Amino acid sequence: MEENQDLHELMTRLEKQAERQTRYARRQFLVAAACGVLLVVLAFILVPRALELSARLEAVAGNLESITAELDEANLKGMVENVDALATSSQQGLQDALAKLNAIDFDTLNRAIKNLADAVEPLAKFFNLFNKN
């Protein structure tokens, strides 16, 4: 009888163990199902955004290619060389003009203007006599 009792206790423990395993299996299934649903929801949210981002990146890449082609056609090196040549010639022109200004004898010019004013002043007074009438 003792064997029956031992067998009965063993069966009871096995049944409890089986119930625990069943509960854990159900929990694992619920967690796995929740994770699966979450992954599907995230896929529905993220995939369209990723496709939109991909389209935007393709547009940006196309724009970069066209800008690069336009810059290549613009011949920036030639433009820089032309600007450099223009700056050099402008500098030379300014130096020439400054040299000509420095060559002017302003004292002599002022004396000549004063002499001309002195010579024209009597004529101006003479003609002013006729304007008063």
Coordinates of C-alpha atoms in Angstrom, one line a residue:
M1 CA 0.0 0.0 0.0
E2 CA 2.9 2.2 0.7
E3 CA 3.9 1.8 -2.9
N4 CA 0.5 3.0 -4.0
Q5 CA 0.8 6.0 -1.7
D6 CA 4.3 6.8 -3.1
L7 CA 3.0 6.3 -6.6
H8 CA 0.0 8.6 -5.8
E9 CA 2.3 11.3 -4.5
L10 CA 4.6 11.0 -7.5
M11 CA 1.6 11.3 -9.8
T12 CA 0.3 14.4 -7.9
R13 CA 3.7 16.0 -8.2
L14 CA 3.9 15.2 -11.9
E15 CA 0.4 16.7 -12.4
K16 CA 1.4 19.9 -10.5
Q17 CA 4.6 20.1 -12.5
A18 CA 2.6 19.6 -15.8
E19 CA 0.2 22.4 -14.7
R20 CA 3.2 24.8 -14.1
Q21 CA 4.7 23.9 -17.4
T22 CA 1.4 24.6 -19.1
R23 CA 1.1 28.0 -17.4
Y24 CA 4.6 28.9 -18.4
A25 CA 4.0 27.7 -21.9
R26 CA 0.8 29.9 -22.1
R27 CA 2.8 32.9 -20.8
Q28 CA 5.5 32.3 -23.3
F29 CA 2.9 32.1 -26.1
L30 CA 1.3 35.3 -25.0
V31 CA 4.6 37.2 -24.8
A32 CA 5.6 35.8 -28.2
A33 CA 2.2 36.7 -29.7
A34 CA 2.5 40.2 -28.3
C35 CA 6.0 40.6 -29.7
G36 CA 4.8 39.4 -33.1
V37 CA 1.9 41.8 -33.1
L38 CA 4.2 44.6 -32.1
L39 CA 6.7 43.8 -34.9
V40 CA 3.9 43.7 -37.4
V41 CA 2.6 47.1 -36.2
L42 CA 6.1 48.6 -36.3
A43 CA 6.6 47.2 -39.8
F44 CA 3.4 48.9 -41.0
I45 CA 4.5 52.2 -39.4
L46 CA 8.2 52.1 -40.3
V47 CA 8.2 50.6 -43.8
P48 CA 6.3 53.5 -45.4
R49 CA 8.5 56.0 -43.7
A50 CA 11.6 54.1 -44.8
L51 CA 10.2 54.1 -48.4
E52 CA 9.5 57.9 -48.2
L53 CA 13.0 58.5 -46.8
S54 CA 14.5 56.4 -49.6
A55 CA 12.6 58.4 -52.2
R56 CA 13.8 61.6 -50.7
L57 CA 17.4 60.3 -50.6
E58 CA 17.1 59.4 -54.3
A59 CA 15.8 62.9 -55.1
V60 CA 18.7 64.5 -53.1
A61 CA 21.2 62.3 -54.9
G62 CA 19.7 63.3 -58.3
N63 CA 19.9 67.0 -57.3
L64 CA 23.6 66.5 -56.2
E65 CA 24.4 64.9 -59.5
S66 CA 22.8 67.8 -61.5
I67 CA 24.5 70.4 -59.3
T68 CA 27.8 68.7 -59.7
A69 CA 27.3 68.6 -63.5
E70 CA 26.4 72.3 -63.5
L71 CA 29.4 73.2 -61.5
D72 CA 31.6 71.2 -63.8
E73 CA 30.1 73.0 -66.8
A74 CA 30.6 76.4 -65.1
N75 CA 34.4 76.2 -65.5
L76 CA 35.1 77.7 -62.1
K77 CA 38.8 77.5 -62.6
G78 CA 38.5 79.7 -65.7
M79 CA 36.3 82.2 -63.9
V80 CA 38.8 82.5 -61.0
E81 CA 41.6 83.1 -63.5
N82 CA 39.5 85.8 -65.2
V83 CA 38.7 87.5 -61.9
D84 CA 42.4 87.3 -61.0
A85 CA 43.3 88.9 -64.3
L86 CA 40.7 91.6 -63.8
A87 CA 42.0 92.4 -60.3
T88 CA 45.5 92.6 -61.6
S89 CA 44.6 94.9 -64.5
S90 CA 42.5 97.1 -62.2
Q91 CA 45.4 97.3 -59.8
Q92 CA 47.7 98.4 -62.6
G93 CA 45.1 101.0 -63.8
L94 CA 44.8 102.4 -60.2
Q95 CA 48.6 102.6 -59.9
D96 CA 48.8 104.5 -63.3
A97 CA 46.1 106.9 -62.3
L98 CA 47.8 107.5 -58.9
A99 CA 51.1 108.1 -60.6
K100 CA 49.4 110.7 -62.9
L101 CA 47.8 112.4 -60.0
N102 CA 51.1 112.5 -58.2
A103 CA 52.8 114.0 -61.3
I104 CA 50.5 117.1 -61.2
D105 CA 52.1 120.2 -59.8
F106 CA 49.2 121.6 -57.8
D107 CA 51.1 124.7 -56.9
T108 CA 51.6 125.7 -60.5
L109 CA 48.0 124.7 -61.3
N110 CA 46.7 126.9 -58.5
R111 CA 48.9 129.8 -59.7
A112 CA 47.6 129.4 -63.3
I113 CA 44.0 129.4 -62.1
K114 CA 44.6 132.5 -60.0
N115 CA 46.3 134.3 -63.0
L116 CA 43.3 133.3 -65.2
A117 CA 40.8 134.6 -62.6
D118 CA 42.8 137.8 -62.3
A119 CA 42.7 138.2 -66.1
V120 CA 39.0 137.4 -66.5
E121 CA 37.9 139.5 -63.5
P122 CA 38.0 142.9 -65.3
L123 CA 36.1 141.4 -68.2
A124 CA 33.5 140.0 -65.9
K125 CA 33.1 143.5 -64.2
F126 CA 32.8 145.2 -67.6
F127 CA 30.0 142.8 -68.8
N128 CA 28.2 143.1 -65.5
L129 CA 27.8 146.8 -66.1
F130 CA 25.6 145.9 -69.1
N131 CA 23.5 143.3 -67.2
K132 CA 22.4 145.8 -64.5
N133 CA 20.2 147.8 -66.9

